[in-house]
PDB file of C-alpha atoms and ligand atoms in Angstrom:
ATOM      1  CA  UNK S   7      16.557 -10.486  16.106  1.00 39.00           C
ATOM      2  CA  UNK S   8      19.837 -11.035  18.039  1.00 39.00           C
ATOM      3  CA  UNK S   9      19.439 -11.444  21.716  1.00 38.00           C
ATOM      4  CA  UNK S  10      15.808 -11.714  21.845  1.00 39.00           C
ATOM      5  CA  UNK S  11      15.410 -15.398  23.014  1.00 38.00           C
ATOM      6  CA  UNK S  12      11.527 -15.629  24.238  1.00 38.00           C
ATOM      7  CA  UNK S  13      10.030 -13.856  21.469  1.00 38.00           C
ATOM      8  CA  UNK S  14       6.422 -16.469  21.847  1.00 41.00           C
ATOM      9  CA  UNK S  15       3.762 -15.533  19.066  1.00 40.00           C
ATOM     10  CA  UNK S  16       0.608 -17.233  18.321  1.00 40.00           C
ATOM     11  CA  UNK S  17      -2.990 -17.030  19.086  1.00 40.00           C
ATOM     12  CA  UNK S  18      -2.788 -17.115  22.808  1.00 43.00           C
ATOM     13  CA  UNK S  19      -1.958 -13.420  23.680  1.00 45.00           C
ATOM     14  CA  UNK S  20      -4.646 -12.110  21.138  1.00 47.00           C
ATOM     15  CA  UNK S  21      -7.439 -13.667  22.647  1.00 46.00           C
ATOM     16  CA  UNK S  22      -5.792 -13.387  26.702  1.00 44.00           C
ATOM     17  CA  UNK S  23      -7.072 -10.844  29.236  1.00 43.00           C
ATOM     18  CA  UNK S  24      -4.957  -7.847  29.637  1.00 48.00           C
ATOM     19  CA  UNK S  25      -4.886  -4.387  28.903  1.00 62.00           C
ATOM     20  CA  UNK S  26      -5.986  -2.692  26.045  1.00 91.00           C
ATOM     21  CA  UNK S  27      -5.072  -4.124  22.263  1.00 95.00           C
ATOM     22  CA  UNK S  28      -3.221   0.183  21.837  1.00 96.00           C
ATOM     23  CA  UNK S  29      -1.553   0.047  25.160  1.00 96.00           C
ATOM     24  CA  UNK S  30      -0.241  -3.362  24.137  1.00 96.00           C
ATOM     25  CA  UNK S  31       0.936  -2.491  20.893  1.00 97.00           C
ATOM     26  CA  UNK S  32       2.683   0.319  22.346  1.00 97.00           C
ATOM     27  CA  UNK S  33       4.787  -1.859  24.681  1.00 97.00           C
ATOM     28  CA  UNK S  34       5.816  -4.029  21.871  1.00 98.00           C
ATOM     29  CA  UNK S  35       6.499  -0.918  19.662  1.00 98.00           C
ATOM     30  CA  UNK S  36       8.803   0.247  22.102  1.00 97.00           C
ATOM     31  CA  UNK S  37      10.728  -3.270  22.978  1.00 97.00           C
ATOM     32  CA  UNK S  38      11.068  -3.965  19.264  1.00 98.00           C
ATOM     33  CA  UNK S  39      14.605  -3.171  17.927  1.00 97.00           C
ATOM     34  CA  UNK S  40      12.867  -2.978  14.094  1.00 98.00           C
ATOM     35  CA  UNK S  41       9.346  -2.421  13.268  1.00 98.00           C
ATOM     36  CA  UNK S  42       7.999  -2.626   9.598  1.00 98.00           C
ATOM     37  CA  UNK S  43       4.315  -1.403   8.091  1.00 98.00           C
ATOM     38  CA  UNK S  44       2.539  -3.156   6.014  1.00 98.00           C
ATOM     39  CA  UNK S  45      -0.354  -1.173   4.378  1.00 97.00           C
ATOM     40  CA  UNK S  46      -2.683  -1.832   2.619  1.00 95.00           C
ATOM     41  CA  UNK S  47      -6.282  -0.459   1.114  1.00 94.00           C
ATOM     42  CA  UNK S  48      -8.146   0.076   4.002  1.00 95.00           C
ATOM     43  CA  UNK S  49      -5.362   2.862   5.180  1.00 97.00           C
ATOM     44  CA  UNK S  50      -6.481   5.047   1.968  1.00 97.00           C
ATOM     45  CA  UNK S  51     -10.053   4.527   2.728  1.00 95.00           C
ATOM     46  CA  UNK S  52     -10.230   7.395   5.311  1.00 96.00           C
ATOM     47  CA  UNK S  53      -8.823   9.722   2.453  1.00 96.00           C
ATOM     48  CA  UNK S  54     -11.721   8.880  -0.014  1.00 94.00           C
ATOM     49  CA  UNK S  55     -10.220   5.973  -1.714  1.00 92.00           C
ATOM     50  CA  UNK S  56     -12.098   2.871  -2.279  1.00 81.00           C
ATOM     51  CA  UNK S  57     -10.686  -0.062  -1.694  1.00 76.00           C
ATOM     52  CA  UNK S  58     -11.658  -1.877  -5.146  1.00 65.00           C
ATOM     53  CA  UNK S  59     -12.490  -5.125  -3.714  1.00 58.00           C
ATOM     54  CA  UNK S  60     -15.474  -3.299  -1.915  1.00 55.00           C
ATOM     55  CA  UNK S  61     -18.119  -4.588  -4.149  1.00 52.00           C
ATOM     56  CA  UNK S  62     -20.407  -1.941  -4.842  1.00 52.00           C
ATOM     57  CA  UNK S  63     -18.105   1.273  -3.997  1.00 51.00           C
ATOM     58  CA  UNK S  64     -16.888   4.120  -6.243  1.00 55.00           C
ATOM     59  CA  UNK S  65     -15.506   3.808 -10.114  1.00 53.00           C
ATOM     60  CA  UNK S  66     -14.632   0.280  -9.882  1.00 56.00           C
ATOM     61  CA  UNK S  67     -18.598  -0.268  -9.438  1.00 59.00           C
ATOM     62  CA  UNK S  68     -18.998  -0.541 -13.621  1.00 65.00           C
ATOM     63  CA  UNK S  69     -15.652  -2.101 -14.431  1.00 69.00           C
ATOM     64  CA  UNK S  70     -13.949  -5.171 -13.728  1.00 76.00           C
ATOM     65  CA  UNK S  71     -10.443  -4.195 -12.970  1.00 72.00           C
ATOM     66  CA  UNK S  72      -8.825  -6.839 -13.607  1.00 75.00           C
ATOM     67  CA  UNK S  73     -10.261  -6.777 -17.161  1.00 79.00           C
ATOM     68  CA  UNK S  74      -9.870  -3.054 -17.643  1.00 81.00           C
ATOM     69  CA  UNK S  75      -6.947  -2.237 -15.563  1.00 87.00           C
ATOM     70  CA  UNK S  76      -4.930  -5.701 -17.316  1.00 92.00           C
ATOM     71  CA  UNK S  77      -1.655  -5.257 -19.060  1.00 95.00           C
ATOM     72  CA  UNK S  78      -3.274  -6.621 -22.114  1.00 94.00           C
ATOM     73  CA  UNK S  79      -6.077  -4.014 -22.112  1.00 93.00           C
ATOM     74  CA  UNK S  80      -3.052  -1.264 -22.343  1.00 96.00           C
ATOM     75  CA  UNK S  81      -1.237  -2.909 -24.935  1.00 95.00           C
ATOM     76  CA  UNK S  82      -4.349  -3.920 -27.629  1.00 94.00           C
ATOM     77  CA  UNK S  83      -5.854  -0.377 -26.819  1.00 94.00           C
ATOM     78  CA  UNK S  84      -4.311   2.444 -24.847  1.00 96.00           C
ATOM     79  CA  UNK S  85      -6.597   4.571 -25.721  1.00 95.00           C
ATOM     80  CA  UNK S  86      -9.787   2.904 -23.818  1.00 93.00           C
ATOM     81  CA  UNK S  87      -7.446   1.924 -21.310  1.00 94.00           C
ATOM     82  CA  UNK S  88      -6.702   5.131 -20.351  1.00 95.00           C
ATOM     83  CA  UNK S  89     -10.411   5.860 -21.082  1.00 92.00           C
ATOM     84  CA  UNK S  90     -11.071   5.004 -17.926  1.00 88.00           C
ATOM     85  CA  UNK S  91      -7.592   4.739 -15.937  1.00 92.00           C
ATOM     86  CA  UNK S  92      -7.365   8.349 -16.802  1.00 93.00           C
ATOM     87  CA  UNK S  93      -9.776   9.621 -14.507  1.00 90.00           C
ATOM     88  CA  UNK S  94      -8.634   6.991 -11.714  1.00 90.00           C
ATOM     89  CA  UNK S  95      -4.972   9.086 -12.334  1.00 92.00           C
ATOM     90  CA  UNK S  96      -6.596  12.372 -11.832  1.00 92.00           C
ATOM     91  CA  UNK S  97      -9.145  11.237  -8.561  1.00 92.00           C
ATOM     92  CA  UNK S  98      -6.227  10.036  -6.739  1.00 94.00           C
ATOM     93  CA  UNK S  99      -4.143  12.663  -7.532  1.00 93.00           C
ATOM     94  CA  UNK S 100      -6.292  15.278  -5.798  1.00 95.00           C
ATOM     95  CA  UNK S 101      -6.731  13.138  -2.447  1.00 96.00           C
ATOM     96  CA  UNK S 102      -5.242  13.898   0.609  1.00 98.00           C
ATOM     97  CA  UNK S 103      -3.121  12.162   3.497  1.00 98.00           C
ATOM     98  CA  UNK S 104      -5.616  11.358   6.180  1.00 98.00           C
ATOM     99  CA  UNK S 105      -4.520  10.999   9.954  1.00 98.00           C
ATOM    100  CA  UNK S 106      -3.532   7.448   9.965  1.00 98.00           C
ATOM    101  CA  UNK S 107      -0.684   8.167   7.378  1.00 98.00           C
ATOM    102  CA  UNK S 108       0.056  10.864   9.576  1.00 98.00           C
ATOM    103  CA  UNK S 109       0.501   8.710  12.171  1.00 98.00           C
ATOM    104  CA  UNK S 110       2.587   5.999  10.777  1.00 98.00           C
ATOM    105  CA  UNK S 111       4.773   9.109   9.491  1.00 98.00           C
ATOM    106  CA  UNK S 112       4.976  10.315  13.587  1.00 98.00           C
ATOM    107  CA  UNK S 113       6.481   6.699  14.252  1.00 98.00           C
ATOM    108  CA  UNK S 114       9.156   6.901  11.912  1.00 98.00           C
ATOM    109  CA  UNK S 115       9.954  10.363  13.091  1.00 98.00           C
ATOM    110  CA  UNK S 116      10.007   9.008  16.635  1.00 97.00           C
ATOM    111  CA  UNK S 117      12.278   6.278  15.546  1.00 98.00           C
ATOM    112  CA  UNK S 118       9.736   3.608  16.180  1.00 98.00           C
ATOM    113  CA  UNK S 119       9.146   2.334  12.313  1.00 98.00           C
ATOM    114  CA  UNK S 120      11.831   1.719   9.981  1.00 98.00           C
ATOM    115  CA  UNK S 121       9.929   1.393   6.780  1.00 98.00           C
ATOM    116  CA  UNK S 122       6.857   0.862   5.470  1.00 98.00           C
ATOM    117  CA  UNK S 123       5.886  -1.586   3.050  1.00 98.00           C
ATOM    118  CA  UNK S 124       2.376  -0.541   0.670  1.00 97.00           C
ATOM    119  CA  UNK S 125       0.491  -1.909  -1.721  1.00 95.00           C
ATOM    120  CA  UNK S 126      -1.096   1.358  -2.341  1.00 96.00           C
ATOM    121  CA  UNK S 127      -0.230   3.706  -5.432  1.00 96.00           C
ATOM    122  CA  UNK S 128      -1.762   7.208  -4.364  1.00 97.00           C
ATOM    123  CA  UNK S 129       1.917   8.415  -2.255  1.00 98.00           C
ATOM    124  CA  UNK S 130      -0.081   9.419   0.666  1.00 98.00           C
ATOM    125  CA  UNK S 131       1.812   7.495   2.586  1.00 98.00           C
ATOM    126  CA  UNK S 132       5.134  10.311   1.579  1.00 98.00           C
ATOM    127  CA  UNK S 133       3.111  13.129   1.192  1.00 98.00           C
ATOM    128  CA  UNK S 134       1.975  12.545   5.239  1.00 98.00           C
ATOM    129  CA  UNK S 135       6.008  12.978   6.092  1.00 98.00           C
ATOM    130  CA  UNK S 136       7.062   8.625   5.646  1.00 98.00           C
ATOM    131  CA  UNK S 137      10.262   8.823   4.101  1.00 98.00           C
ATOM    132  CA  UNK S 138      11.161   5.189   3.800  1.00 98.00           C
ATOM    133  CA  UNK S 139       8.179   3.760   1.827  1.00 98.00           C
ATOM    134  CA  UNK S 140       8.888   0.916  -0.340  1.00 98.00           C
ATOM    135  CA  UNK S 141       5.464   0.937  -3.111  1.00 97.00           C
ATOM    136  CA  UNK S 142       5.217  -2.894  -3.970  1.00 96.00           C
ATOM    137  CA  UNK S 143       2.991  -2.361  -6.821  1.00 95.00           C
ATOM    138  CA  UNK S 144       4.081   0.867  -7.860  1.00 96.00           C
ATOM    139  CA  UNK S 145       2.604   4.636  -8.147  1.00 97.00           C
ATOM    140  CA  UNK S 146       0.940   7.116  -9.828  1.00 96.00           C
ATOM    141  CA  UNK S 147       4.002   9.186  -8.622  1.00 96.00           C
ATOM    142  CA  UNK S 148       5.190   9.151 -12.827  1.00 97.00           C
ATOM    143  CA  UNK S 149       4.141   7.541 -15.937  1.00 98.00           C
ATOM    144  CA  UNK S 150       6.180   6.264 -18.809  1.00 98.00           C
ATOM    145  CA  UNK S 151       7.054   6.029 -22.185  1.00 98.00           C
ATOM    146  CA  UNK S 152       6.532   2.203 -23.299  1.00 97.00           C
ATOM    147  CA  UNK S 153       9.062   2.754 -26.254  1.00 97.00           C
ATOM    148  CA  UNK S 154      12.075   5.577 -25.048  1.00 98.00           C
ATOM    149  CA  UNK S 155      11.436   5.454 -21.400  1.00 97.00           C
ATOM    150  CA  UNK S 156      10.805   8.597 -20.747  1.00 98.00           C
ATOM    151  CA  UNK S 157       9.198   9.467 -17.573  1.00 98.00           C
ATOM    152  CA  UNK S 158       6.371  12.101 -17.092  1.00 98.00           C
ATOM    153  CA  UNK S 159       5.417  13.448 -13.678  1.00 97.00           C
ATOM    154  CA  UNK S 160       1.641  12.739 -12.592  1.00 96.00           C
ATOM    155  CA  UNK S 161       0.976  16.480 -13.166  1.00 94.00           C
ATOM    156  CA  UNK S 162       2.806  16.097 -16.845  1.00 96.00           C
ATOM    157  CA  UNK S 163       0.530  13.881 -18.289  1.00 96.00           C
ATOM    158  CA  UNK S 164      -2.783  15.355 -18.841  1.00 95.00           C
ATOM    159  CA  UNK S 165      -0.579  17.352 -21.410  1.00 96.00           C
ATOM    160  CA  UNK S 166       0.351  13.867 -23.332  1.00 97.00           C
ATOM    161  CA  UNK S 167      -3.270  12.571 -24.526  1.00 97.00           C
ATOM    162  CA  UNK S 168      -3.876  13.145 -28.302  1.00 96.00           C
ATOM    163  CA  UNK S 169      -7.404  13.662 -29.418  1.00 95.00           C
ATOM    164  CA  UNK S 170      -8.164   9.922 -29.207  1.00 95.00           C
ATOM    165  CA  UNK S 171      -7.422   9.873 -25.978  1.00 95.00           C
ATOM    166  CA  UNK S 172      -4.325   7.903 -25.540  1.00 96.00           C
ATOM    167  CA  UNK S 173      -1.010   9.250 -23.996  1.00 97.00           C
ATOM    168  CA  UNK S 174       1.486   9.919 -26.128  1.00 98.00           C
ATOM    169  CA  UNK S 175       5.481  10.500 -25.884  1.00 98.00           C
ATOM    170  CA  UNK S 176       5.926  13.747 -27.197  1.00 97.00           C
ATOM    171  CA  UNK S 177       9.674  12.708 -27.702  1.00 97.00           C
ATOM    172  CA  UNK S 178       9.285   9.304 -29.447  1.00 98.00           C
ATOM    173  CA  UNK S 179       5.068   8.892 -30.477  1.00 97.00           C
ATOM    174  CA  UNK S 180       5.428   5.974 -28.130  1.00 97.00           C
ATOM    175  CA  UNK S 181       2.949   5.167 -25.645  1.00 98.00           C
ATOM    176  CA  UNK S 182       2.560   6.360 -21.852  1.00 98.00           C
ATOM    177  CA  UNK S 183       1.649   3.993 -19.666  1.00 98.00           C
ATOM    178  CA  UNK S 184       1.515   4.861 -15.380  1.00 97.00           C
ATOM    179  CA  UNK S 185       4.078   3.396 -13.235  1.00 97.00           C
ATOM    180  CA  UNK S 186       1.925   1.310 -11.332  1.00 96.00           C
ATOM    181  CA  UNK S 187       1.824  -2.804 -11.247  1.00 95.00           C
ATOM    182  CA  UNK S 188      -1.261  -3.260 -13.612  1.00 94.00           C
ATOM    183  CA  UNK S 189      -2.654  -6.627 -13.378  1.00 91.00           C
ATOM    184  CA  UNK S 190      -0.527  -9.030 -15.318  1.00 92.00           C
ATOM    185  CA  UNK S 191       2.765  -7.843 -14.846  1.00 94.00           C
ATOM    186  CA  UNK S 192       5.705  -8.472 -12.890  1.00 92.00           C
ATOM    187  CA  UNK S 193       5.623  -6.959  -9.687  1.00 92.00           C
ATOM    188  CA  UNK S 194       9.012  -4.352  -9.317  1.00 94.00           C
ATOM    189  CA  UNK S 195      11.795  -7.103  -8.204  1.00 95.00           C
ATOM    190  CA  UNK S 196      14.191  -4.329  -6.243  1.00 96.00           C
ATOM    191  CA  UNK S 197      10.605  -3.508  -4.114  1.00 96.00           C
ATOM    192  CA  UNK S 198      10.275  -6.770  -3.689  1.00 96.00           C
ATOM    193  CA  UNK S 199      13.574  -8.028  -2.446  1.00 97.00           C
ATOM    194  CA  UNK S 200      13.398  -5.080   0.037  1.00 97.00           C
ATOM    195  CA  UNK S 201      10.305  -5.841   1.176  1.00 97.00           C
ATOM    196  CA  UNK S 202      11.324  -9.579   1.980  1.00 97.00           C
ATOM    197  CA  UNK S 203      14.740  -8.154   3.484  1.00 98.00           C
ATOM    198  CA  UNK S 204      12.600  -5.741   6.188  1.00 98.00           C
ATOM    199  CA  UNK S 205      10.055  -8.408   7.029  1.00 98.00           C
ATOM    200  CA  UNK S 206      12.950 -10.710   7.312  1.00 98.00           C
ATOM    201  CA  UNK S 207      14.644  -8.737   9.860  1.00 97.00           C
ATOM    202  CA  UNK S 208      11.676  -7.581  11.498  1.00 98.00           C
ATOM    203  CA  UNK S 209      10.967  -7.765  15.632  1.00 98.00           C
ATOM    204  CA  UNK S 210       7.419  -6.435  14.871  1.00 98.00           C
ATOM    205  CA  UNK S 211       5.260  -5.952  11.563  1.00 98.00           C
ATOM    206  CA  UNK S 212       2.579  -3.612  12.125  1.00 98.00           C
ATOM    207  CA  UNK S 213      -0.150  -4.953   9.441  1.00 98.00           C
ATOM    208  CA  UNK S 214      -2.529  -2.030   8.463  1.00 98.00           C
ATOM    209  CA  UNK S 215      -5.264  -1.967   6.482  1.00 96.00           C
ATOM    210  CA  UNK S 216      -4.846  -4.857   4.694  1.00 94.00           C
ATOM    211  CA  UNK S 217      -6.789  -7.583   4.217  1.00 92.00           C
ATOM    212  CA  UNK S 218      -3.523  -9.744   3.862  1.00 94.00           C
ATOM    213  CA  UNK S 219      -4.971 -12.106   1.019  1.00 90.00           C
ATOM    214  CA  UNK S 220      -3.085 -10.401  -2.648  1.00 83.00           C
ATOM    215  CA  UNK S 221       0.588 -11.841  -3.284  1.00 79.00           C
ATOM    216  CA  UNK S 222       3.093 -10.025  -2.300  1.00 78.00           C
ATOM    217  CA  UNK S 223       1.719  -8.661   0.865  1.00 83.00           C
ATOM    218  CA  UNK S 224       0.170 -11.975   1.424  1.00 91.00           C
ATOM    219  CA  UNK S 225       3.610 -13.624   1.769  1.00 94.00           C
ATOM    220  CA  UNK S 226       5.364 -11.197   4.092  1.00 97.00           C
ATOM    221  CA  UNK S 227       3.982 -11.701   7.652  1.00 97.00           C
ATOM    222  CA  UNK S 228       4.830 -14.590   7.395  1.00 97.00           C
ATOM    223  CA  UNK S 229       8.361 -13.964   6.554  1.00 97.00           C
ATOM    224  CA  UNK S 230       8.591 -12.142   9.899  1.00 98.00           C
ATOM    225  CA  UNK S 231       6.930 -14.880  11.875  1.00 97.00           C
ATOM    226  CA  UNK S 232       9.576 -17.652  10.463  1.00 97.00           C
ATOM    227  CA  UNK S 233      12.105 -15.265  11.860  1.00 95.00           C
ATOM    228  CA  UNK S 234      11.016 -15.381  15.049  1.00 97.00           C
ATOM    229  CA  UNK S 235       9.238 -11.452  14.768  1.00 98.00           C
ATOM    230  CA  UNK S 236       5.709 -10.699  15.989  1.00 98.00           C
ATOM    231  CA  UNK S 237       2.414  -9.292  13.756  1.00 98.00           C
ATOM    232  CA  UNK S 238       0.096  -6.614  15.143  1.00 98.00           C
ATOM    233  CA  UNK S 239      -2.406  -6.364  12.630  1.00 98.00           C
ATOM    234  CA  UNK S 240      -4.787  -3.344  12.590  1.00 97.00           C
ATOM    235  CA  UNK S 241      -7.616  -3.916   9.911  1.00 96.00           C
ATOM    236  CA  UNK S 242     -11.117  -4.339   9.808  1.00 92.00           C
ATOM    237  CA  UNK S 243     -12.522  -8.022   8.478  1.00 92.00           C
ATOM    238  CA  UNK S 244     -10.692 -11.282   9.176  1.00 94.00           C
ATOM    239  CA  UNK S 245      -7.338 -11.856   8.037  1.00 95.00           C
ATOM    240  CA  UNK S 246      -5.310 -15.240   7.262  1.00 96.00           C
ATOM    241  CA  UNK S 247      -2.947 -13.836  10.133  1.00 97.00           C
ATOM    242  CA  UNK S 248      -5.606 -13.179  13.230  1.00 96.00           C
ATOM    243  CA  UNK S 249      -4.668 -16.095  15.307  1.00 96.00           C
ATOM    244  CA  UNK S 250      -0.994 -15.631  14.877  1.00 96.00           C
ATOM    245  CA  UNK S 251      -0.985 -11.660  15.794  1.00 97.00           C
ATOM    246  CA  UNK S 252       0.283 -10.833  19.043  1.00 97.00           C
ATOM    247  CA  UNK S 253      -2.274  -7.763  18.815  1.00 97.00           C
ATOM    248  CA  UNK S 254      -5.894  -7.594  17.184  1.00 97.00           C
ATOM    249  CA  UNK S 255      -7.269  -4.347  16.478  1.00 97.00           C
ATOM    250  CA  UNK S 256     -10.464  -4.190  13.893  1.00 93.00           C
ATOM    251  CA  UNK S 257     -11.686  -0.811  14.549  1.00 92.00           C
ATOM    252  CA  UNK S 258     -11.685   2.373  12.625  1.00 94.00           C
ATOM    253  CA  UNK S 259      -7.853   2.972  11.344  1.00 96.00           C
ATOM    254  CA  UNK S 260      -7.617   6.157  12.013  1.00 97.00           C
ATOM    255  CA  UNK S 261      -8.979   5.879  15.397  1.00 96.00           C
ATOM    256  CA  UNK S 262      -6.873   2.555  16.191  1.00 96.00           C
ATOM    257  CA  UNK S 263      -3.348   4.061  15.321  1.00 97.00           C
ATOM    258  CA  UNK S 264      -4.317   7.220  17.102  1.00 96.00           C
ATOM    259  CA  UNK S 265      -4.939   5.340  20.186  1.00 96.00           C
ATOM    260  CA  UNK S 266      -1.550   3.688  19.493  1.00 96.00           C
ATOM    261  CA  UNK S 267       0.201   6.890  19.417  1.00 96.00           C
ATOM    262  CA  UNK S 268      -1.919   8.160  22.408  1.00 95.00           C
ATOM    263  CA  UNK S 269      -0.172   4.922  24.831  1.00 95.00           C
ATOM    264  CA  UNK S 270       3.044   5.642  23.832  1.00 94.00           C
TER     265      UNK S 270
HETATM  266 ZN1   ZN F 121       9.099   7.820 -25.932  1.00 51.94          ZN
END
């Protein structure tokens, strides 16, 4: 933040006539000494992965995730949790990167993003080319061993279920849980402290697909505003943040970062 004295944020340059919300963002992406991501659901929609909190949409239509997909649910009964978490595993295994990965993954090449920051489990966001991605709530990427730590690769565990369906250690009988922030537990601490340590010494945070609402994500933009940084937040549906970004965008993703990348 050193030397940048007049850095003004609030709801006035949303909302005042000028030119486009991309060509905008691309000035400020190229003045800003450090820009973060922040992504969220809505950037793994494009790839064929519901955002959960879409009522109505995919396999979180019959369950209630935060009964089924609880830390409680995996400790009483493994087996039914993974009953249905086991086909989640599998589903979002198989997707692929979609073009507004891709282009978050261009920035960082160009030097224009330091890091970015996700809520989201499926690694799209490295499989697209990011290389700094901090995962605040985990990943599919491995699962492990509740008892001896072991860790299994995603494309390991299909070979750990027993016949009642639970996944087992094959070194210790233990059970295999996925590496990913179920609800009820602690969210990683190292994830977190980076997290708050990026938005912290943020110019810019570019907010993306994210409806900026679920602790921790909910926390950081702010983070960067208190230090003087600016939010461009790209997401369809309102967020707590709209009247402080600097830029507005609430089109399609895909089609918003590409435009982005297109003015730079
Ligand atoms: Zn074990």
């Amino acid at each position: 933040m050193a030397g940048q004295v007049a850095n003004t944020h609030g709801g006035s340059s949303a909302s005042r006539p000028g030119p486009p919300a991309a060509e905008r963002l691309a000035g400020l992406l190229r003045d800003s000494g450090c820009t973060v991501a922040l992504t969220g659901a809505g950037v793994s929609v494009p790839s064929g992965i519901p955002d959960f909190r879409t009522p109505g949409e995919g396999i979180w239509e019959k369950v209630d995730p935060m009964e089924v997909a609880h830390i409680d649910a995996f400790r009483r009964d493994p087996a039914r949790f993974w009953g249905f978490y086991r086909q989640r595993l599998r589903m979002l295994g198989e997707k692929e990167p979609n073009d507004a990965h891709r282009a978050l993954a261009e920035l960082e090449r160009r030097g224009l993003l330091e890091a970015v920051i996700t809520q989201n489990i499926d690694t799209l966001h490295q499989r697209a080319g990011s290389e700094r991605v901090i995962e605040v709530h985990g990943s599919i990427r491995t699962s492990s061993c509740q008892s001896c730590g072991a860790a299994f690769r995603l494309e390991a565990v299909e070979d750990l279920f027993d016949e009642g369906g639970a996944a087992i250690c094959p070194q210790c009988g233990g059970d295999v849980k996925p590496d990913v922030v179920l609800f009820g537990e602690l969210l990683p601490a190292d994830a977190i402290a980076e997290a708050e340590a990026l938005a912290d010494r943020a110019d810019l945070m570019l907010c993306v697909g994210s409806s900026l609402e679920v602790y921790p994500v909910a926390g950081l933009p702010s983070v960067t505003l208190r230090g003087g940084g600016r939010l461009a937040v790209i997401t369809r549906g309102p967020t707590p943040f709209d009247s402080d970004a600097a830029v507005r965008m609430d089109g399609d993703v895909v089609a918003d970062l590409d435009a982005v990348l297109a003015a730079l």
